């Protein structure tokens, strides 16, 4: 039994007890997004208003940053596989700290802001797969949704508080804000240096002695579903700031984010067991329906619509993001860190496509004076694109898979998807 395997008498599917390293890791999962979201949610406004970039250019910058932040996770997972989880997290925090320090330098030479943004995204790409793998190391399958949900809850709590703290200062006093965030990341990195190293759980491989590629063993259907979910969700993530600030205020935009993050904090841990047991097809249908309904509601443009739309979108992503990760872990033969990295790659591809296409479409809507149509178009895609996943599911189901394996993995494994011993 590994370090955090379920002790005798512990109920299945529960989170507690937690050891010291896990408590620190969950605290860090709050502090890291707290610092990040004191800056990053305002990037579209910062680049557009302070640096004078057009919305099309802003969309491209955000697309590249999103691609690096998410897709780079596949490199982070492979790095964790090679040098270990703790050392990967330390390198990631060093890179991200340098990025936030770069925002300070950008106050004197504004073009550096783009490089600093990309650097912080590189740090996030390296960190998250190792963080998630450390969190679920040695945890049996019934308890994994609870541990992943706890990490997501801490993450979203930081994301909720960050904009509230920073909203009044990000444009008026950015220098002090960037200095505080840089100091916060230095402190968190020092704490990670004291974490014990753990070995990565590895699953049986049919790849022989050759080192597997970054996408070897990818779970096809969860990968594709994650890419599509992030593509649609990031219409909301990238462009809500510009849309909401124009119709309400920066403070109200922070309230919308607070509502969304609070829903994740409260609902996802409570629903994690139900989401684990839910048939995958039902989870996809429910998640994309809620996402589409929320995007359509945003088109009304009122404060009530902003709150209601954000809530519906969040309920959709609660189901989609957790279920896709659980399905990927269940169907892939690779280590946890690699699986999470592959899912981050899918997220990055979707977020990048959203930034590039969405920036152009939002710019067109702004010039035409009908930005509400942008949200209606995004909602229509929630109805039209997910059925393509059914075609992929049928194709995967027809492929001959040995050992009675389920559909979705490119590389077969000789268990039912569970890590031996979990």
GROMACS .gro file of C-alpha atoms in nm:
model
  422
    1UNK     CA    1   0.000   0.000   0.000
    2UNK     CA    2   0.144   0.338  -0.097
    3UNK     CA    3   0.182   0.643   0.121
    4UNK     CA    4  -0.173   0.769   0.085
    5UNK     CA    5  -0.365   0.450   0.022
    6UNK     CA    6  -0.693   0.420   0.206
    7UNK     CA    7  -0.636   0.310   0.566
    8UNK     CA    8  -0.854   0.047   0.728
    9UNK     CA    9  -1.187   0.187   0.842
   10UNK     CA   10  -1.183   0.482   0.603
   11UNK     CA   11  -1.506   0.504   0.406
   12UNK     CA   12  -1.472   0.469   0.034
   13UNK     CA   13  -1.517   0.784  -0.171
   14UNK     CA   14  -1.419   1.020   0.114
   15UNK     CA   15  -1.137   1.272   0.131
   16UNK     CA   16  -1.016   1.248   0.490
   17UNK     CA   17  -0.778   1.187   0.660
   18UNK     CA   18  -0.522   1.418   0.498
   19UNK     CA   19  -0.152   1.411   0.580
   20UNK     CA   20   0.066   1.722   0.616
   21UNK     CA   21   0.200   1.732   0.258
   22UNK     CA   22  -0.151   1.703   0.117
   23UNK     CA   23  -0.279   1.982   0.341
   24UNK     CA   24   0.005   2.205   0.218
   25UNK     CA   25  -0.063   2.105  -0.142
   26UNK     CA   26  -0.430   2.197  -0.108
   27UNK     CA   27  -0.331   2.529   0.052
   28UNK     CA   28  -0.095   2.590  -0.239
   29UNK     CA   29  -0.377   2.502  -0.478
   30UNK     CA   30  -0.554   2.803  -0.327
   31UNK     CA   31  -0.257   3.042  -0.306
   32UNK     CA   32  -0.124   2.985  -0.658
   33UNK     CA   33  -0.448   3.076  -0.840
   34UNK     CA   34  -0.505   3.353  -0.585
   35UNK     CA   35  -0.186   3.519  -0.703
   36UNK     CA   36  -0.239   3.433  -1.067
   37UNK     CA   37  -0.597   3.562  -1.077
   38UNK     CA   38  -0.496   3.889  -0.919
   39UNK     CA   39  -0.348   3.954  -1.265
   40UNK     CA   40  -0.454   3.718  -1.543
   41UNK     CA   41  -0.834   3.772  -1.565
   42UNK     CA   42  -0.770   4.138  -1.646
   43UNK     CA   43  -0.521   4.069  -1.926
   44UNK     CA   44  -0.770   4.137  -2.206
   45UNK     CA   45  -0.858   4.474  -2.051
   46UNK     CA   46  -0.491   4.547  -1.963
   47UNK     CA   47  -0.366   4.471  -2.316
   48UNK     CA   48  -0.658   4.647  -2.484
   49UNK     CA   49  -0.676   4.964  -2.273
   50UNK     CA   50  -0.328   5.015  -2.125
   51UNK     CA   51  -0.123   4.885  -2.420
   52UNK     CA   52  -0.371   4.992  -2.690
   53UNK     CA   53  -0.387   4.655  -2.867
   54UNK     CA   54  -0.684   4.584  -3.092
   55UNK     CA   55  -0.921   4.308  -2.989
   56UNK     CA   56  -0.811   4.089  -3.278
   57UNK     CA   57  -0.448   4.111  -3.161
   58UNK     CA   58  -0.558   4.058  -2.800
   59UNK     CA   59  -0.739   3.742  -2.908
   60UNK     CA   60  -0.424   3.610  -3.077
   61UNK     CA   61  -0.209   3.685  -2.770
   62UNK     CA   62  -0.460   3.513  -2.541
   63UNK     CA   63  -0.480   3.220  -2.781
   64UNK     CA   64  -0.103   3.172  -2.778
   65UNK     CA   65  -0.092   3.207  -2.398
   66UNK     CA   66  -0.373   2.954  -2.358
   67UNK     CA   67  -0.206   2.713  -2.599
   68UNK     CA   68   0.117   2.732  -2.400
   69UNK     CA   69  -0.055   2.708  -2.060
   70UNK     CA   70  -0.269   2.408  -2.144
   71UNK     CA   71  -0.094   2.223  -2.424
   72UNK     CA   72   0.241   2.254  -2.251
   73UNK     CA   73   0.093   2.027  -1.984
   74UNK     CA   74   0.187   1.728  -2.200
   75UNK     CA   75   0.551   1.834  -2.159
   76UNK     CA   76   0.496   1.889  -1.787
   77UNK     CA   77   0.358   1.538  -1.751
   78UNK     CA   78   0.654   1.386  -1.938
   79UNK     CA   79   0.898   1.591  -1.729
   80UNK     CA   80   0.735   1.471  -1.407
   81UNK     CA   81   0.765   1.116  -1.539
   82UNK     CA   82   1.140   1.170  -1.582
   83UNK     CA   83   1.257   1.387  -1.290
   84UNK     CA   84   0.977   1.336  -1.034
   85UNK     CA   85   0.668   1.523  -0.920
   86UNK     CA   86   0.821   1.751  -0.655
   87UNK     CA   87   1.113   1.868  -0.869
   88UNK     CA   88   0.880   1.938  -1.161
   89UNK     CA   89   0.659   2.154  -0.938
   90UNK     CA   90   0.966   2.345  -0.814
   91UNK     CA   91   1.088   2.419  -1.167
   92UNK     CA   92   0.737   2.526  -1.265
   93UNK     CA   93   0.708   2.768  -0.975
   94UNK     CA   94   1.050   2.918  -1.055
   95UNK     CA   95   0.940   2.985  -1.414
   96UNK     CA   96   0.608   3.130  -1.307
   97UNK     CA   97   0.769   3.356  -1.047
   98UNK     CA   98   1.000   3.492  -1.318
   99UNK     CA   99   0.694   3.562  -1.532
  100UNK     CA  100   0.523   3.774  -1.269
  101UNK     CA  101   0.849   3.958  -1.207
  102UNK     CA  102   0.846   4.026  -1.582
  103UNK     CA  103   0.517   4.214  -1.545
  104UNK     CA  104   0.702   4.457  -1.318
  105UNK     CA  105   0.960   4.518  -1.590
  106UNK     CA  106   0.679   4.560  -1.843
  107UNK     CA  107   0.563   4.874  -1.665
  108UNK     CA  108   0.875   5.040  -1.804
  109UNK     CA  109   0.869   4.863  -2.143
  110UNK     CA  110   0.510   4.751  -2.213
  111UNK     CA  111   0.586   4.496  -2.488
  112UNK     CA  112   0.746   4.279  -2.219
  113UNK     CA  113   0.393   4.212  -2.086
  114UNK     CA  114   0.331   3.966  -2.369
  115UNK     CA  115   0.651   3.775  -2.291
  116UNK     CA  116   0.574   3.779  -1.918
  117UNK     CA  117   0.226   3.641  -1.985
  118UNK     CA  118   0.367   3.354  -2.192
  119UNK     CA  119   0.628   3.282  -1.924
  120UNK     CA  120   0.365   3.255  -1.649
  121UNK     CA  121   0.169   3.021  -1.875
  122UNK     CA  122   0.478   2.803  -1.922
  123UNK     CA  123   0.501   2.769  -1.544
  124UNK     CA  124   0.136   2.670  -1.519
  125UNK     CA  125   0.183   2.412  -1.794
  126UNK     CA  126   0.464   2.243  -1.605
  127UNK     CA  127   0.298   2.261  -1.263
  128UNK     CA  128  -0.055   2.128  -1.289
  129UNK     CA  129   0.000   1.770  -1.417
  130UNK     CA  130   0.257   1.708  -1.142
  131UNK     CA  131   0.031   1.872  -0.884
  132UNK     CA  132  -0.269   1.653  -0.974
  133UNK     CA  133  -0.058   1.338  -0.989
  134UNK     CA  134   0.091   1.414  -0.645
  135UNK     CA  135  -0.259   1.471  -0.509
  136UNK     CA  136  -0.396   1.133  -0.622
  137UNK     CA  137  -0.075   0.933  -0.569
  138UNK     CA  138  -0.164   0.605  -0.398
  139UNK     CA  139  -0.536   0.691  -0.376
  140UNK     CA  140  -0.784   0.418  -0.468
  141UNK     CA  141  -1.027   0.474  -0.752
  142UNK     CA  142  -1.334   0.541  -0.533
  143UNK     CA  143  -1.157   0.828  -0.356
  144UNK     CA  144  -0.998   0.988  -0.662
  145UNK     CA  145  -1.299   1.208  -0.753
  146UNK     CA  146  -1.301   1.344  -0.396
  147UNK     CA  147  -0.929   1.430  -0.407
  148UNK     CA  148  -0.948   1.585  -0.754
  149UNK     CA  149  -1.259   1.781  -0.653
  150UNK     CA  150  -1.086   1.908  -0.337
  151UNK     CA  151  -0.797   2.030  -0.551
  152UNK     CA  152  -1.038   2.192  -0.797
  153UNK     CA  153  -1.229   2.354  -0.508
  154UNK     CA  154  -0.909   2.504  -0.366
  155UNK     CA  155  -0.808   2.617  -0.715
  156UNK     CA  156  -1.141   2.786  -0.776
  157UNK     CA  157  -1.142   2.948  -0.432
  158UNK     CA  158  -0.815   3.119  -0.521
  159UNK     CA  159  -0.950   3.213  -0.862
  160UNK     CA  160  -1.257   3.365  -0.695
  161UNK     CA  161  -1.073   3.572  -0.436
  162UNK     CA  162  -0.792   3.694  -0.663
  163UNK     CA  163  -0.998   3.926  -0.887
  164UNK     CA  164  -1.185   4.067  -0.585
  165UNK     CA  165  -0.858   4.160  -0.417
  166UNK     CA  166  -0.691   4.296  -0.729
  167UNK     CA  167  -0.981   4.457  -0.915
  168UNK     CA  168  -0.931   4.809  -0.774
  169UNK     CA  169  -0.553   4.802  -0.831
  170UNK     CA  170  -0.473   4.613  -1.151
  171UNK     CA  171  -0.503   4.921  -1.373
  172UNK     CA  172  -0.445   5.200  -1.117
  173UNK     CA  173  -0.151   5.055  -0.916
  174UNK     CA  174  -0.019   4.754  -1.105
  175UNK     CA  175   0.340   4.784  -0.978
  176UNK     CA  176   0.256   4.708  -0.616
  177UNK     CA  177   0.022   4.430  -0.727
  178UNK     CA  178   0.286   4.257  -0.941
  179UNK     CA  179   0.541   4.283  -0.657
  180UNK     CA  180   0.302   4.122  -0.407
  181UNK     CA  181   0.221   3.836  -0.646
  182UNK     CA  182   0.591   3.774  -0.715
  183UNK     CA  183   0.660   3.755  -0.341
  184UNK     CA  184   0.368   3.516  -0.291
  185UNK     CA  185   0.506   3.277  -0.552
  186UNK     CA  186   0.851   3.286  -0.394
  187UNK     CA  187   0.697   3.182  -0.060
  188UNK     CA  188   0.495   2.900  -0.215
  189UNK     CA  189   0.804   2.770  -0.397
  190UNK     CA  190   0.997   2.762  -0.069
  191UNK     CA  191   0.721   2.548   0.083
  192UNK     CA  192   0.729   2.304  -0.209
  193UNK     CA  193   1.100   2.251  -0.153
  194UNK     CA  194   1.010   2.082   0.179
  195UNK     CA  195   0.759   1.836   0.028
  196UNK     CA  196   0.865   1.469   0.028
  197UNK     CA  197   0.934   1.319  -0.311
  198UNK     CA  198   0.699   1.037  -0.412
  199UNK     CA  199   0.735   0.780  -0.686
  200UNK     CA  200   0.492   0.799  -0.975
  201UNK     CA  201   0.241   0.517  -1.009
  202UNK     CA  202   0.300   0.342  -1.338
  203UNK     CA  203   0.064   0.120  -1.531
  204UNK     CA  204   0.153  -0.179  -1.743
  205UNK     CA  205   0.289  -0.079  -2.083
  206UNK     CA  206   0.286  -0.266  -2.411
  207UNK     CA  207   0.533  -0.026  -2.568
  208UNK     CA  208   0.837  -0.253  -2.504
  209UNK     CA  209   1.164  -0.100  -2.398
  210UNK     CA  210   1.140   0.212  -2.613
  211UNK     CA  211   1.051   0.535  -2.440
  212UNK     CA  212   0.684   0.609  -2.522
  213UNK     CA  213   0.593   0.925  -2.708
  214UNK     CA  214   0.403   1.216  -2.554
  215UNK     CA  215   0.073   1.097  -2.701
  216UNK     CA  216   0.126   0.722  -2.663
  217UNK     CA  217  -0.174   0.571  -2.487
  218UNK     CA  218  -0.391   0.881  -2.518
  219UNK     CA  219  -0.759   0.816  -2.441
  220UNK     CA  220  -0.912   0.939  -2.766
  221UNK     CA  221  -1.269   1.016  -2.668
  222UNK     CA  222  -1.192   1.199  -2.338
  223UNK     CA  223  -0.915   1.387  -2.522
  224UNK     CA  224  -1.150   1.502  -2.800
  225UNK     CA  225  -1.431   1.583  -2.555
  226UNK     CA  226  -1.194   1.789  -2.340
  227UNK     CA  227  -1.069   1.985  -2.642
  228UNK     CA  228  -1.425   2.064  -2.749
  229UNK     CA  229  -1.537   2.156  -2.396
  230UNK     CA  230  -1.248   2.398  -2.350
  231UNK     CA  231  -1.300   2.546  -2.696
  232UNK     CA  232  -1.659   2.634  -2.609
  233UNK     CA  233  -1.593   2.733  -2.247
  234UNK     CA  234  -1.310   2.970  -2.339
  235UNK     CA  235  -1.544   3.191  -2.538
  236UNK     CA  236  -1.668   3.279  -2.189
  237UNK     CA  237  -1.325   3.284  -2.025
  238UNK     CA  238  -1.150   3.501  -2.285
  239UNK     CA  239  -1.415   3.760  -2.364
  240UNK     CA  240  -1.647   3.796  -2.067
  241UNK     CA  241  -1.421   4.064  -1.914
  242UNK     CA  242  -1.457   4.301  -2.210
  243UNK     CA  243  -1.829   4.225  -2.244
  244UNK     CA  244  -1.914   4.259  -1.872
  245UNK     CA  245  -1.700   4.566  -1.797
  246UNK     CA  246  -1.865   4.748  -2.089
  247UNK     CA  247  -2.217   4.668  -1.965
  248UNK     CA  248  -2.165   4.682  -1.590
  249UNK     CA  249  -1.826   4.742  -1.424
  250UNK     CA  250  -1.503   4.573  -1.330
  251UNK     CA  251  -1.642   4.513  -0.982
  252UNK     CA  252  -1.952   4.340  -1.122
  253UNK     CA  253  -1.733   4.125  -1.346
  254UNK     CA  254  -1.549   4.016  -1.031
  255UNK     CA  255  -1.885   3.926  -0.876
  256UNK     CA  256  -1.970   3.706  -1.175
  257UNK     CA  257  -1.636   3.528  -1.137
  258UNK     CA  258  -1.699   3.490  -0.763
  259UNK     CA  259  -2.034   3.324  -0.831
  260UNK     CA  260  -1.882   3.086  -1.087
  261UNK     CA  261  -1.590   2.985  -0.868
  262UNK     CA  262  -1.815   2.947  -0.562
  263UNK     CA  263  -2.032   2.702  -0.753
  264UNK     CA  264  -1.728   2.491  -0.834
  265UNK     CA  265  -1.611   2.505  -0.473
  266UNK     CA  266  -1.950   2.396  -0.337
  267UNK     CA  267  -2.107   2.181  -0.606
  268UNK     CA  268  -1.820   1.979  -0.752
  269UNK     CA  269  -1.704   1.810  -0.427
  270UNK     CA  270  -2.065   1.728  -0.340
  271UNK     CA  271  -2.137   1.595  -0.689
  272UNK     CA  272  -1.803   1.420  -0.752
  273UNK     CA  273  -1.933   1.074  -0.663
  274UNK     CA  274  -2.242   1.119  -0.879
  275UNK     CA  275  -2.028   1.241  -1.170
  276UNK     CA  276  -1.802   0.937  -1.134
  277UNK     CA  277  -2.100   0.700  -1.153
  278UNK     CA  278  -2.278   0.890  -1.433
  279UNK     CA  279  -2.264   0.722  -1.778
  280UNK     CA  280  -2.019   0.909  -1.997
  281UNK     CA  281  -2.270   0.982  -2.273
  282UNK     CA  282  -2.513   1.130  -2.020
  283UNK     CA  283  -2.238   1.345  -1.866
  284UNK     CA  284  -2.142   1.483  -2.208
  285UNK     CA  285  -2.505   1.558  -2.298
  286UNK     CA  286  -2.578   1.731  -1.967
  287UNK     CA  287  -2.253   1.928  -1.966
  288UNK     CA  288  -2.277   2.063  -2.321
  289UNK     CA  289  -2.647   2.147  -2.280
  290UNK     CA  290  -2.578   2.356  -1.970
  291UNK     CA  291  -2.281   2.522  -2.142
  292UNK     CA  292  -2.488   2.615  -2.447
  293UNK     CA  293  -2.777   2.745  -2.238
  294UNK     CA  294  -2.542   2.968  -2.038
  295UNK     CA  295  -2.376   3.113  -2.348
  296UNK     CA  296  -2.718   3.190  -2.500
  297UNK     CA  297  -2.832   3.367  -2.181
  298UNK     CA  298  -2.524   3.594  -2.190
  299UNK     CA  299  -2.650   3.744  -2.516
  300UNK     CA  300  -2.916   3.939  -2.324
  301UNK     CA  301  -2.637   4.152  -2.177
  302UNK     CA  302  -2.813   4.245  -1.852
  303UNK     CA  303  -2.659   4.200  -1.507
  304UNK     CA  304  -2.904   3.921  -1.433
  305UNK     CA  305  -2.814   3.750  -1.760
  306UNK     CA  306  -2.443   3.775  -1.681
  307UNK     CA  307  -2.495   3.604  -1.345
  308UNK     CA  308  -2.736   3.339  -1.474
  309UNK     CA  309  -2.528   3.266  -1.783
  310UNK     CA  310  -2.211   3.233  -1.577
  311UNK     CA  311  -2.385   2.993  -1.337
  312UNK     CA  312  -2.513   2.767  -1.616
  313UNK     CA  313  -2.175   2.762  -1.790
  314UNK     CA  314  -2.007   2.670  -1.462
  315UNK     CA  315  -2.247   2.383  -1.395
  316UNK     CA  316  -2.168   2.250  -1.740
  317UNK     CA  317  -1.793   2.266  -1.694
  318UNK     CA  318  -1.817   2.107  -1.347
  319UNK     CA  319  -1.950   1.792  -1.514
  320UNK     CA  320  -1.741   1.800  -1.831
  321UNK     CA  321  -1.397   1.877  -1.693
  322UNK     CA  322  -1.408   1.628  -1.403
  323UNK     CA  323  -1.571   1.348  -1.603
  324UNK     CA  324  -1.324   1.382  -1.891
  325UNK     CA  325  -1.028   1.356  -1.652
  326UNK     CA  326  -1.175   1.053  -1.476
  327UNK     CA  327  -1.244   0.878  -1.808
  328UNK     CA  328  -0.894   0.954  -1.933
  329UNK     CA  329  -0.740   0.809  -1.615
  330UNK     CA  330  -0.958   0.501  -1.647
  331UNK     CA  331  -0.880   0.427  -2.012
  332UNK     CA  332  -0.513   0.522  -2.048
  333UNK     CA  333  -0.224   0.289  -1.959
  334UNK     CA  334   0.013   0.581  -1.889
  335UNK     CA  335   0.115   0.733  -1.556
  336UNK     CA  336  -0.120   0.983  -1.390
  337UNK     CA  337   0.106   1.281  -1.465
  338UNK     CA  338   0.124   1.192  -1.836
  339UNK     CA  339  -0.254   1.143  -1.853
  340UNK     CA  340  -0.317   1.482  -1.694
  341UNK     CA  341  -0.063   1.634  -1.933
  342UNK     CA  342  -0.239   1.485  -2.233
  343UNK     CA  343  -0.571   1.624  -2.111
  344UNK     CA  344  -0.407   1.964  -2.070
  345UNK     CA  345  -0.288   1.940  -2.430
  346UNK     CA  346  -0.648   1.887  -2.539
  347UNK     CA  347  -0.754   2.184  -2.328
  348UNK     CA  348  -0.485   2.402  -2.485
  349UNK     CA  349  -0.585   2.315  -2.838
  350UNK     CA  350  -0.945   2.405  -2.758
  351UNK     CA  351  -0.859   2.726  -2.575
  352UNK     CA  352  -0.625   2.836  -2.855
  353UNK     CA  353  -0.888   2.780  -3.122
  354UNK     CA  354  -1.136   2.973  -2.909
  355UNK     CA  355  -0.900   3.268  -2.873
  356UNK     CA  356  -0.812   3.290  -3.243
  357UNK     CA  357  -1.163   3.242  -3.380
  358UNK     CA  358  -1.342   3.412  -3.092
  359UNK     CA  359  -1.125   3.723  -3.104
  360UNK     CA  360  -1.207   3.777  -3.470
  361UNK     CA  361  -1.578   3.710  -3.421
  362UNK     CA  362  -1.604   3.930  -3.113
  363UNK     CA  363  -1.423   4.209  -3.298
  364UNK     CA  364  -1.671   4.181  -3.584
  365UNK     CA  365  -1.963   4.193  -3.343
  366UNK     CA  366  -1.816   4.498  -3.167
  367UNK     CA  367  -1.769   4.686  -3.491
  368UNK     CA  368  -2.126   4.599  -3.594
  369UNK     CA  369  -2.263   4.700  -3.253
  370UNK     CA  370  -2.408   4.353  -3.182
  371UNK     CA  371  -2.173   4.169  -2.948
  372UNK     CA  372  -2.466   3.965  -2.820
  373UNK     CA  373  -2.459   3.769  -3.145
  374UNK     CA  374  -2.114   3.640  -3.048
  375UNK     CA  375  -2.265   3.450  -2.755
  376UNK     CA  376  -2.553   3.315  -2.964
  377UNK     CA  377  -2.308   3.180  -3.219
  378UNK     CA  378  -2.108   3.012  -2.942
  379UNK     CA  379  -2.428   2.861  -2.801
  380UNK     CA  380  -2.523   2.725  -3.143
  381UNK     CA  381  -2.189   2.546  -3.160
  382UNK     CA  382  -2.272   2.371  -2.830
  383UNK     CA  383  -2.561   2.206  -3.014
  384UNK     CA  384  -2.391   2.138  -3.346
  385UNK     CA  385  -2.042   2.017  -3.249
  386UNK     CA  386  -2.093   1.760  -2.965
  387UNK     CA  387  -2.275   1.511  -3.194
  388UNK     CA  388  -1.941   1.468  -3.370
  389UNK     CA  389  -1.820   1.301  -3.051
  390UNK     CA  390  -2.083   1.030  -3.102
  391UNK     CA  391  -1.923   0.952  -3.438
  392UNK     CA  392  -1.585   0.924  -3.268
  393UNK     CA  393  -1.736   0.703  -2.997
  394UNK     CA  394  -1.886   0.467  -3.256
  395UNK     CA  395  -1.555   0.455  -3.443
  396UNK     CA  396  -1.366   0.371  -3.124
  397UNK     CA  397  -1.623   0.107  -3.032
  398UNK     CA  398  -1.569  -0.071  -3.367
  399UNK     CA  399  -1.192  -0.092  -3.320
  400UNK     CA  400  -1.075  -0.435  -3.199
  401UNK     CA  401  -0.932  -0.393  -2.848
  402UNK     CA  402  -0.766  -0.685  -2.672
  403UNK     CA  403  -0.838  -0.795  -2.316
  404UNK     CA  404  -1.198  -0.669  -2.337
  405UNK     CA  405  -1.085  -0.308  -2.305
  406UNK     CA  406  -1.332  -0.020  -2.331
  407UNK     CA  407  -1.328   0.228  -2.614
  408UNK     CA  408  -1.115   0.540  -2.615
  409UNK     CA  409  -0.750   0.441  -2.566
  410UNK     CA  410  -0.497   0.420  -2.845
  411UNK     CA  411  -0.280   0.180  -2.646
  412UNK     CA  412  -0.450  -0.119  -2.479
  413UNK     CA  413  -0.385  -0.223  -2.124
  414UNK     CA  414  -0.447  -0.550  -1.948
  415UNK     CA  415  -0.672  -0.436  -1.666
  416UNK     CA  416  -1.017  -0.277  -1.659
  417UNK     CA  417  -0.863   0.071  -1.645
  418UNK     CA  418  -0.766   0.072  -1.279
  419UNK     CA  419  -0.410   0.107  -1.162
  420UNK     CA  420  -0.299  -0.227  -1.017
  421UNK     CA  421  -0.316  -0.219  -0.641
  422UNK     CA  422  -0.555   0.078  -0.622
   0.00000   0.00000   0.00000
